[in-house]
Short mmCIF file of C-alpha atoms in Angstrom, two decimals:
data_model
loop_
_atom_site.label_atom_id
_atom_site.label_comp_id
_atom_site.label_asym_id
_atom_site.label_seq_id
_atom_site.Cartn_x
_atom_site.Cartn_y
_atom_site.Cartn_z
CA MET A 1 84.62 157.46 82.32
CA ALA A 2 87.63 158.04 84.59
CA ASN A 3 91.02 157.92 82.89
CA MET A 4 92.65 154.63 83.82
CA PHE A 5 96.09 156.18 83.28
CA PRO A 6 95.87 159.73 84.72
CA LEU A 7 98.55 162.31 83.97
CA SER A 8 100.31 164.40 86.62
CA SER A 9 99.63 168.16 87.00
CA ASP A 10 102.39 169.00 84.53
CA GLY A 11 100.89 166.68 81.93
CA GLN A 12 103.48 163.91 82.28
CA ASP A 13 102.72 160.27 82.91
CA PRO A 14 104.05 159.55 86.44
CA ALA A 15 104.76 155.92 85.47
CA ASN A 16 107.14 157.14 82.80
CA LEU A 17 109.89 158.32 85.14
CA ARG A 18 112.61 157.83 82.51
CA ASP A 19 112.87 159.01 78.98
CA ILE A 20 111.34 156.21 76.87
CA ASN A 21 114.51 156.19 74.79
CA GLU A 22 116.65 155.50 77.85
CA PRO A 23 117.23 151.74 78.26
CA LEU A 24 116.24 150.21 81.59
CA ILE A 25 119.24 147.89 81.39
CA ASP A 26 122.83 148.87 80.72
CA HIS A 27 123.71 146.12 78.27
CA SER A 28 127.44 146.71 78.44
CA GLU A 29 127.29 146.38 82.23
CA GLY A 30 125.13 143.26 81.90
CA GLN A 31 127.54 141.67 79.45
CA LEU A 32 130.46 142.44 81.74
CA PHE A 33 128.60 140.80 84.63
CA LEU A 34 127.86 137.73 82.50
CA ASN A 35 131.50 137.45 81.51
CA GLU A 36 132.66 137.60 85.13
CA ALA A 37 129.92 135.18 86.22
CA PHE A 38 131.07 132.69 83.59
CA LYS A 39 134.60 132.87 84.96
CA ILE A 40 133.25 131.94 88.40
CA ILE A 41 131.16 129.10 86.98
CA ILE A 42 134.13 127.66 85.11
CA GLU A 43 136.43 127.92 88.12
CA GLU A 44 134.08 126.88 90.93
CA VAL A 45 131.83 124.37 89.15
CA LEU A 46 133.77 122.97 86.20
CA CYS A 47 137.34 123.08 87.58
CA LYS A 48 137.04 122.71 91.34
CA GLY A 49 133.78 120.80 91.00
CA THR A 50 135.47 118.01 89.03
CA ASP A 51 138.73 117.89 91.01
CA VAL A 52 139.10 114.91 93.36
CA LYS A 53 141.24 117.10 95.64
CA GLN A 54 138.16 119.26 96.26
CA LYS A 55 135.05 118.36 98.24
CA VAL A 56 131.90 116.94 96.70
CA CYS A 57 129.92 119.29 98.90
CA GLU A 58 130.40 122.06 101.45
CA TRP A 59 127.53 121.06 103.70
CA LYS A 60 125.50 123.57 105.69
CA GLY A 61 122.21 123.09 107.55
CA PRO A 62 119.18 125.01 106.23
CA GLU A 63 119.31 127.86 108.76
CA ASP A 64 123.03 128.50 108.29
CA LEU A 65 122.72 128.17 104.53
CA ALA A 66 119.84 130.61 104.30
CA LEU A 67 121.85 133.13 106.32
CA LEU A 68 124.98 132.69 104.17
CA LEU A 69 123.04 133.13 100.93
CA ASP A 70 120.98 136.12 102.13
CA LEU A 71 117.94 134.84 100.23
CA GLU A 72 115.60 137.78 100.92
CA LEU A 73 114.44 139.69 97.83
CA ARG A 74 114.33 143.48 98.26
CA ALA A 75 112.99 146.53 96.47
CA GLU A 76 116.42 147.87 95.50
CA GLY A 77 118.93 146.02 93.34
CA GLU A 78 122.42 145.11 94.47
CA PRO A 79 125.80 146.21 93.04
CA GLN A 80 127.58 143.94 90.59
CA GLN A 81 130.37 142.88 92.92
CA ARG A 82 127.89 141.69 95.50
CA LEU A 83 125.96 139.83 92.83
CA LEU A 84 129.15 138.10 91.70
CA GLN A 85 129.70 137.02 95.30
CA ARG A 86 126.16 135.60 95.21
CA VAL A 87 127.12 133.55 92.16
CA LYS A 88 130.23 132.30 93.93
CA ASP A 89 128.26 131.39 97.06
CA VAL A 90 125.65 129.47 95.07
CA ALA A 91 128.42 127.50 93.37
CA LYS A 92 130.31 126.91 96.61
CA TYR A 93 127.41 125.57 98.64
CA SER A 94 125.74 123.53 95.89
CA ILE A 95 126.38 119.80 95.52
CA LYS A 96 129.03 119.12 92.89
CA THR A 97 127.16 116.51 90.87
CA SER A 98 129.94 116.46 88.25
CA HIS A 99 132.51 115.42 90.87
CA PRO A 100 134.08 111.98 90.21
CA ARG A 101 133.04 110.89 93.71
CA PHE A 102 129.35 111.76 93.40
CA PHE A 103 127.61 108.36 93.21
CA ASN A 104 124.33 109.44 94.78
CA GLN A 105 121.85 109.57 91.91
CA LEU A 106 121.11 108.22 88.43
CA PHE A 107 122.78 111.34 86.98
CA ALA A 108 126.36 112.52 87.41
CA GLY A 109 129.35 113.88 85.53
CA VAL A 110 129.56 116.50 82.82
CA ASP A 111 129.92 116.46 79.06
CA TYR A 112 131.34 119.74 77.82
CA HIS A 113 129.80 119.53 74.36
CA ALA A 114 126.38 119.00 75.89
CA LEU A 115 127.06 121.82 78.34
CA ALA A 116 127.86 124.15 75.44
CA GLY A 117 124.50 123.16 73.96
CA ARG A 118 122.80 123.97 77.26
CA PHE A 119 124.42 127.41 77.37
CA LEU A 120 123.45 128.06 73.75
CA SER A 121 119.81 127.03 74.14
CA GLU A 122 119.50 129.21 77.26
CA ALA A 123 120.98 132.18 75.43
CA LEU A 124 118.66 131.72 72.43
CA ASN A 125 115.67 131.44 74.80
CA THR A 126 113.06 130.11 72.39
CA ASN A 127 110.00 127.92 72.77
CA LEU A 128 109.94 124.65 70.89
CA PHE A 129 106.34 124.74 69.71
CA THR A 130 106.30 126.23 66.20
CA TYR A 131 108.67 126.25 63.26
CA GLU A 132 108.41 130.03 62.98
CA VAL A 133 110.06 130.63 66.38
CA ALA A 134 112.25 127.52 66.57
CA PRO A 135 113.08 126.38 63.01
CA VAL A 136 116.50 124.96 63.86
CA PHE A 137 115.25 123.02 66.85
CA VAL A 138 112.10 121.61 65.23
CA LEU A 139 114.29 119.97 62.58
CA MET A 140 116.95 118.99 65.12
CA GLU A 141 114.46 117.38 67.52
CA THR A 142 112.94 115.42 64.64
CA GLU A 143 116.34 114.04 63.67
CA VAL A 144 117.40 113.19 67.23
CA LEU A 145 114.12 111.38 67.88
CA ARG A 146 114.48 109.49 64.61
CA SER A 147 117.99 108.37 65.58
CA LEU A 148 116.82 107.24 69.04
CA ARG A 149 113.96 105.28 67.47
CA GLN A 150 116.42 103.55 65.15
CA LEU A 151 118.34 102.31 68.18
CA VAL A 152 115.09 100.91 69.57
CA GLY A 153 114.58 99.12 66.24
CA TRP A 154 111.85 101.22 64.62
CA THR A 155 112.14 102.62 61.09
CA GLU A 156 109.02 104.76 61.59
CA GLY A 157 107.27 106.32 64.53
CA ASP A 158 106.80 109.48 66.53
CA GLY A 159 108.01 111.07 69.74
CA ILE A 160 108.53 114.19 71.79
CA PHE A 161 110.99 115.48 74.38
CA CYS A 162 109.29 115.71 77.77
CA PRO A 163 110.15 117.45 81.07
CA GLY A 164 111.42 114.27 82.73
CA GLY A 165 110.83 110.53 82.57
CA SER A 166 107.81 110.73 84.89
CA THR A 167 106.03 112.88 82.31
CA SER A 168 107.03 110.48 79.53
CA ASN A 169 105.51 107.59 81.49
CA MET A 170 102.35 109.59 82.13
CA PHE A 171 102.04 110.52 78.45
CA ALA A 172 102.26 106.83 77.54
CA MET A 173 99.34 106.04 79.88
CA ASN A 174 97.31 108.87 78.39
CA LEU A 175 98.00 107.72 74.84
CA ALA A 176 97.11 104.13 75.67
CA ARG A 177 93.78 105.28 77.13
CA TYR A 178 93.03 107.57 74.17
CA ARG A 179 93.75 104.76 71.71
CA LEU A 180 91.04 102.60 73.33
CA PHE A 181 88.64 105.37 74.33
CA PRO A 182 89.18 108.54 72.24
CA GLU A 183 85.94 109.97 73.67
CA VAL A 184 87.71 110.41 77.04
CA LYS A 185 89.30 113.58 75.65
CA SER A 186 85.94 115.35 75.36
CA GLN A 187 83.72 113.46 77.81
CA GLY A 188 86.18 112.78 80.60
CA LEU A 189 86.19 109.83 82.98
CA TRP A 190 82.44 109.28 82.56
CA ALA A 191 83.27 107.84 79.14
CA VAL A 192 85.53 104.99 80.28
CA PRO A 193 85.14 101.81 82.33
CA ARG A 194 87.54 100.76 85.08
CA LEU A 195 91.05 100.57 83.63
CA THR A 196 94.05 98.72 85.04
CA ILE A 197 97.80 99.23 84.71
CA PHE A 198 100.35 96.51 85.43
CA THR A 199 103.87 97.03 86.71
CA SER A 200 106.36 95.53 89.14
CA ALA A 201 106.81 96.49 92.77
CA GLU A 202 110.27 97.80 91.81
CA SER A 203 109.11 100.09 89.01
CA HIS A 204 109.39 103.86 89.30
CA TYR A 205 106.88 105.63 91.54
CA SER A 206 105.77 107.74 88.57
CA VAL A 207 103.55 104.86 87.44
CA LYS A 208 101.34 105.31 90.51
CA LYS A 209 101.59 109.10 90.32
CA GLY A 210 100.53 109.00 86.69
CA ALA A 211 97.57 106.75 87.46
CA ALA A 212 96.47 109.16 90.20
CA PHE A 213 96.93 112.24 88.02
CA LEU A 214 95.02 110.78 85.07
CA GLY A 215 92.11 109.66 87.24
CA ILE A 216 92.79 105.95 86.72
CA GLY A 217 93.51 105.56 90.42
CA THR A 218 96.38 104.01 92.33
CA ASP A 219 94.17 101.08 93.38
CA ASN A 220 94.05 100.13 89.71
CA VAL A 221 97.83 99.82 89.45
CA ILE A 222 98.28 96.06 89.74
CA VAL A 223 101.63 95.00 91.17
CA VAL A 224 103.19 92.01 89.39
CA LYS A 225 105.55 89.61 91.14
CA VAL A 226 109.27 89.80 90.43
CA ASP A 227 111.94 87.10 90.35
CA GLU A 228 115.01 86.98 92.59
CA GLY A 229 116.70 89.57 90.35
CA GLY A 230 113.85 92.09 90.58
CA ARG A 231 112.49 91.38 87.08
CA ILE A 232 108.78 91.05 86.22
CA ASN A 233 107.44 87.51 86.21
CA PRO A 234 105.57 87.19 82.86
CA GLU A 235 103.51 84.23 84.07
CA ASP A 236 102.20 86.25 87.02
CA LEU A 237 101.52 89.16 84.65
CA ASP A 238 99.42 86.91 82.43
CA GLU A 239 97.45 85.59 85.41
CA LYS A 240 96.77 89.06 86.78
CA ILE A 241 95.57 90.37 83.42
CA LYS A 242 93.17 87.40 83.20
CA LEU A 243 91.94 88.12 86.73
CA THR A 244 91.19 91.79 86.08
CA LYS A 245 89.37 90.85 82.87
CA SER A 246 87.20 88.42 84.83
CA GLN A 247 86.35 91.27 87.21
CA GLY A 248 85.09 93.43 84.35
CA ALA A 249 88.10 95.76 84.15
CA ILE A 250 89.93 96.71 80.96
CA PRO A 251 93.70 96.02 80.98
CA LEU A 252 95.17 99.26 79.67
CA LEU A 253 98.94 99.22 79.87
CA VAL A 254 101.89 97.19 81.08
CA SER A 255 104.78 99.36 82.28
CA CYS A 256 108.02 97.39 82.05
CA THR A 257 111.31 98.73 83.32
CA SER A 258 114.74 98.63 81.73
CA GLY A 259 116.98 99.56 84.63
CA THR A 260 114.96 99.72 87.85
CA THR A 261 115.79 102.59 90.16
CA VAL A 262 117.24 100.62 93.06
CA ARG A 263 118.54 97.30 91.68
CA GLY A 264 119.03 98.25 88.04
CA ALA A 265 117.01 95.24 86.87
CA PHE A 266 115.86 94.75 83.27
CA ASP A 267 112.44 93.19 82.76
CA PRO A 268 112.26 90.36 80.15
CA LEU A 269 110.75 92.40 77.33
CA ASP A 270 110.26 89.63 74.76
CA ARG A 271 108.26 87.47 77.15
CA ILE A 272 106.25 90.47 78.36
CA ALA A 273 105.52 91.40 74.73
CA ASP A 274 104.04 87.92 74.20
CA VAL A 275 101.61 88.55 77.05
CA CYS A 276 100.75 92.07 75.86
CA GLU A 277 100.05 90.88 72.32
CA LYS A 278 97.92 88.03 73.64
CA HIS A 279 95.69 90.44 75.57
CA ASN A 280 95.99 93.46 73.24
CA VAL A 281 97.50 95.62 75.98
CA TRP A 282 99.75 98.65 75.36
CA MET A 283 103.36 97.81 76.22
CA HIS A 284 105.37 100.69 77.62
CA VAL A 285 109.06 100.42 78.49
CA ASP A 286 110.37 102.80 81.13
CA ALA A 287 114.00 102.86 79.99
CA ALA A 288 114.70 106.24 81.56
CA TRP A 289 117.73 104.79 83.33
CA GLY A 290 118.74 101.82 81.20
CA GLY A 291 117.89 102.91 77.66
CA SER A 292 121.43 103.97 76.81
CA VAL A 293 122.60 100.33 76.77
CA LEU A 294 121.14 100.33 73.24
CA PHE A 295 124.28 102.12 72.07
CA SER A 296 126.46 99.20 73.18
CA GLU A 297 126.84 96.02 71.15
CA GLN A 298 128.01 94.31 74.35
CA HIS A 299 125.04 95.24 76.48
CA ARG A 300 122.04 95.99 74.24
CA HIS A 301 120.89 92.39 74.79
CA LEU A 302 119.55 93.59 78.15
CA MET A 303 116.70 95.21 76.20
CA GLN A 304 116.05 92.34 73.80
CA GLY A 305 112.46 92.69 72.59
CA VAL A 306 112.16 96.46 73.05
CA ALA A 307 111.21 96.89 69.38
CA ARG A 308 107.93 95.11 70.18
CA ALA A 309 106.85 97.84 72.60
CA ASN A 310 104.34 100.57 71.79
CA SER A 311 106.30 103.26 73.62
CA VAL A 312 109.66 103.83 75.30
CA ALA A 313 110.75 106.47 77.81
CA TRP A 314 114.47 107.24 77.68
CA ASN A 315 116.48 109.83 79.65
CA PRO A 316 119.84 110.66 78.03
CA HIS A 317 120.46 113.05 80.94
CA LYS A 318 121.18 109.98 83.05
CA MET A 319 123.72 107.55 81.63
CA LEU A 320 124.77 109.73 78.68
CA MET A 321 125.36 112.83 80.85
CA THR A 322 123.64 115.35 78.58
CA GLY A 323 122.59 117.30 81.66
CA LEU A 324 119.18 117.81 83.19
CA GLN A 325 116.84 117.59 81.61
CA CYS A 326 116.82 115.47 78.48
CA SER A 327 113.95 112.97 78.37
CA ALA A 328 112.44 111.46 75.25
CA LEU A 329 109.17 109.62 74.76
CA LEU A 330 109.45 107.39 71.69
CA LEU A 331 106.46 105.84 69.92
CA GLN A 332 106.06 103.15 67.30
CA ASP A 333 102.75 104.80 66.32
CA THR A 334 102.45 106.33 62.83
CA THR A 335 98.83 107.54 63.12
CA ASN A 336 99.62 110.90 64.74
CA LEU A 337 98.27 109.64 68.05
CA LEU A 338 100.33 112.14 70.07
CA LYS A 339 98.75 115.12 68.39
CA LYS A 340 95.23 113.69 68.29
CA CYS A 341 95.40 112.94 72.01
CA HIS A 342 96.99 116.17 73.24
CA SER A 343 96.05 118.90 70.75
CA ALA A 344 93.87 121.89 71.57
CA ASN A 345 94.31 123.61 68.16
CA ALA A 346 95.01 127.08 69.55
CA THR A 347 94.56 129.32 66.51
CA TYR A 348 96.91 132.03 67.77
CA LEU A 349 99.77 129.50 67.50
CA PHE A 350 98.78 126.73 65.14
CA GLN A 351 97.20 128.52 62.19
CA LEU A 352 96.46 126.20 59.28
CA ASP A 353 97.13 128.81 56.58
CA LYS A 354 100.82 129.43 57.31
CA PHE A 355 103.25 129.75 54.41
CA TYR A 356 105.21 126.62 55.48
CA ASP A 357 104.24 123.02 56.21
CA VAL A 358 102.18 123.26 59.41
CA ASN A 359 103.14 119.71 60.34
CA LEU A 360 106.40 121.31 61.48
CA ASP A 361 104.49 122.97 64.33
CA VAL A 362 105.04 120.20 66.87
CA GLY A 363 103.79 121.99 69.99
CA ASP A 364 100.32 120.45 69.94
CA LYS A 365 101.79 116.98 70.48
CA THR A 366 102.33 117.80 74.14
CA VAL A 367 100.18 119.12 76.98
CA GLN A 368 102.76 121.85 77.50
CA CYS A 369 102.69 125.25 75.88
CA GLY A 370 106.11 126.49 77.00
CA ARG A 371 108.70 123.83 76.17
CA LYS A 372 112.45 124.12 76.55
CA VAL A 373 114.91 123.02 73.90
CA ASP A 374 116.24 119.71 75.21
CA CYS A 375 117.48 118.22 71.93
CA LEU A 376 120.44 120.56 71.27
CA LYS A 377 122.69 119.30 74.07
CA LEU A 378 122.20 115.67 73.02
CA TRP A 379 122.63 116.50 69.32
CA LEU A 380 125.87 118.45 69.89
CA MET A 381 127.32 115.74 72.14
CA TRP A 382 126.34 112.99 69.68
CA LYS A 383 127.87 114.98 66.84
CA ALA A 384 131.10 115.35 68.85
CA VAL A 385 131.71 111.75 69.90
CA GLY A 386 129.45 109.76 67.59
CA SER A 387 127.52 106.61 68.39
CA ILE A 388 130.84 104.80 68.86
CA GLY A 389 131.94 107.25 71.53
CA LEU A 390 128.64 106.94 73.37
CA ALA A 391 128.92 103.14 73.25
CA GLU A 392 132.41 103.40 74.75
CA ARG A 393 131.02 105.41 77.66
CA VAL A 394 128.43 102.72 78.35
CA ASP A 395 131.04 99.97 78.21
CA LYS A 396 133.46 101.87 80.45
CA ALA A 397 130.79 102.25 83.14
CA PHE A 398 130.11 98.49 83.10
CA ASN A 399 133.85 97.81 83.37
CA LEU A 400 134.17 100.12 86.37
CA VAL A 401 131.25 98.37 88.09
CA ARG A 402 132.92 95.03 87.44
CA TYR A 403 136.14 96.33 89.02
CA LEU A 404 134.26 97.78 92.03
CA VAL A 405 132.52 94.48 92.69
CA GLU A 406 135.79 92.55 92.43
CA GLN A 407 137.44 94.84 94.96
CA MET A 408 134.44 94.73 97.25
CA LYS A 409 134.55 90.94 97.37
CA LYS A 410 138.16 91.09 98.54
CA ARG A 411 137.33 93.21 101.58
CA GLU A 412 135.86 92.05 104.84
CA GLY A 413 132.75 93.92 105.84
CA PHE A 414 131.30 94.56 102.36
CA HIS A 415 128.30 92.39 101.57
CA LEU A 416 126.72 92.52 98.10
CA LEU A 417 122.95 92.08 98.14
CA TRP A 418 122.86 91.03 94.48
CA GLU A 419 125.27 90.61 91.62
CA PRO A 420 124.65 93.82 89.67
CA GLU A 421 122.95 93.47 86.30
CA PHE A 422 123.56 97.12 85.51
CA LEU A 423 125.38 100.08 87.11
CA ASN A 424 123.61 99.90 90.50
CA VAL A 425 125.88 98.30 93.12
CA CYS A 426 123.82 97.47 96.23
CA PHE A 427 125.64 96.48 99.40
CA TRP A 428 125.79 96.56 103.16
CA PHE A 429 128.84 97.68 105.06
CA ILE A 430 129.17 95.55 108.20
CA PRO A 431 131.27 97.33 110.87
CA PRO A 432 133.82 95.18 112.76
CA SER A 433 131.68 95.21 115.92
CA MET A 434 128.83 93.46 114.08
CA ARG A 435 130.71 90.83 112.08
CA GLY A 436 129.80 87.27 112.96
CA LYS A 437 126.76 88.39 114.96
CA GLU A 438 124.10 87.94 112.29
CA GLY A 439 122.07 85.74 114.64
CA ASN A 440 121.69 88.38 117.35
CA ALA A 441 118.15 89.62 117.97
CA ASP A 442 119.08 93.26 117.41
CA TYR A 443 121.30 92.65 114.36
CA GLN A 444 118.84 93.93 111.72
CA ASP A 445 118.00 97.05 113.73
CA ARG A 446 121.69 97.84 114.19
CA LEU A 447 122.43 97.15 110.51
CA ALA A 448 119.60 99.48 109.47
CA ASN A 449 121.36 102.36 111.28
CA VAL A 450 124.78 101.86 109.67
CA ALA A 451 124.14 103.39 106.24
CA PRO A 452 122.35 106.53 107.54
CA VAL A 453 125.18 107.29 109.99
CA ILE A 454 127.91 106.79 107.38
CA LYS A 455 125.89 108.89 104.91
CA GLU A 456 125.65 111.76 107.40
CA ARG A 457 129.38 111.62 108.02
CA MET A 458 130.35 111.51 104.34
CA ILE A 459 128.13 114.49 103.52
CA LYS A 460 129.29 116.61 106.44
CA GLN A 461 132.93 115.87 105.57
CA GLY A 462 132.20 116.31 101.86
CA THR A 463 134.43 113.47 100.68
CA ILE A 464 131.94 111.31 98.77
CA MET A 465 128.21 110.88 98.18
CA VAL A 466 126.50 107.48 97.96
CA GLY A 467 122.77 106.87 98.36
CA TYR A 468 121.01 104.37 100.60
CA GLN A 469 117.53 102.92 101.04
CA PRO A 470 115.63 99.85 102.25
CA LEU A 471 113.87 97.51 99.78
CA GLY A 472 111.28 94.94 100.76
CA ASP A 473 112.63 92.98 103.71
CA LYS A 474 116.16 94.33 103.19
CA VAL A 475 117.06 97.02 105.74
CA ASN A 476 119.00 100.14 104.69
CA PHE A 477 121.79 99.40 102.23
CA PHE A 478 124.03 101.51 100.03
CA ARG A 479 123.24 101.92 96.33
CA MET A 480 126.33 103.16 94.50
CA ILE A 481 125.70 104.40 90.95
CA VAL A 482 128.73 104.38 88.65
CA LEU A 483 128.25 106.20 85.34
CA SER A 484 130.44 109.31 84.94
CA THR A 485 133.25 109.29 82.40
CA LEU A 486 135.35 111.18 84.97
CA VAL A 487 135.38 108.19 87.34
CA SER A 488 138.51 106.04 87.59
CA LYS A 489 139.54 102.83 89.36
CA GLU A 490 141.24 105.04 91.95
CA ASP A 491 137.85 106.58 92.73
CA MET A 492 136.41 103.09 93.22
CA ASP A 493 139.20 102.22 95.66
CA PHE A 494 138.85 105.53 97.49
CA SER A 495 135.11 104.99 97.90
CA LEU A 496 135.60 101.65 99.62
CA ASP A 497 138.39 103.05 101.79
CA GLU A 498 136.25 106.01 102.79
CA ILE A 499 133.21 103.93 103.71
CA GLU A 500 135.48 101.78 105.88
CA ARG A 501 137.04 104.86 107.50
CA LEU A 502 133.66 106.43 108.21
CA GLY A 503 132.02 103.26 109.52
CA ASN A 504 134.65 101.15 111.26
CA ASP A 505 133.85 102.59 114.71
CA LEU A 506 130.10 101.86 114.54
#
């Protein structure tokens, strides 16, 4: 048989061009590069990126940006100084999400203790699936999940950190299905009847994505009516569950929301729990955005009844600023449902004859194999400021929203769509040329164009970032998210001034 690895005429392996004792990487040079790169990160991202005198973004269109970054990957490596310039360019042209005037998304700001945890977990570069390769983090994740469950109101339970709230929501659907029809794991969709999921029109799109991915089907996601505040109507939920039962379908799961994406609404969990218990339906709470109110004595009432749920999705990377990503799925279940549902029992990882307690090998609770350490940043931050400090952050954000709304009401041209229940402030800016002309035939079309034009201007000038969207019959409006501990009342005032400046000529 031909030699798969032929030698050259002088007997040497041509693939072995270096002495095998010669390292491919100069570690001293690599460490020097890392040190210099860190200096750039601290200066460009953590100093300039949090300074109100600096821009939120240095906007470039895709063609110009690609040219500036020189994205092409080549056969030969580049010298260190050029690489350091690459680091600086990436920092310069990226959006500064830690900037006090970044109000665009449900994440913002920076916590330096959490950031240290992120750096440390990246440097350690382990996989959180077995105790033998991640002993510290298996124990740490267990404790963090236990503490989160206590805030929900559970003394026992289970959980896992997931790669985002969408995955947490999908896991909850999968667990609910497995609980009713465990044979689905081996037999597939042939083993189950038509299943239905219930959620509001204002819930996160991951509910429909999860139904599609799991083979339940988006047509079987039943949309429940909401009240004037965007909260699920429990009476309509009850009627729709009865209707699907009469049609021969099996009600599988109700996905409630604590902190809807656009309005920030909190569904009435106690009343929904009554309906779920009546029909024996799994109750899942998507608290990815709003879950952190549980730290606050002042505001935890928004999630009254959460302890009656079967599962809760909670993203500390949002309101608590642990950094992306940090998403927990919490379960009241004590029957090891997570592992039963998701395990594949790979014997090269999860041997049953190990010298330690194999229950510490948590990797088979998830559909992932590779899993990043997401608990360290939250643990280190929580250790630093305590539950009291985290509660203060929640309360400060609510106070800033209250101040913003008060100032908005004093200014002509700002029109609140709803009194905010949470940290989502939704409003129209009415330019002077449109005030008093609400009855005009083209008023709604003109109003729909205001937010996109102002948004384009604010991004290109780099002064502020605020999101916008339509909702139902409401044309484009701004949604300003206030959560970062770096934000001040001055930033609230500046934001209103800037929107006026950018939109007064429209």
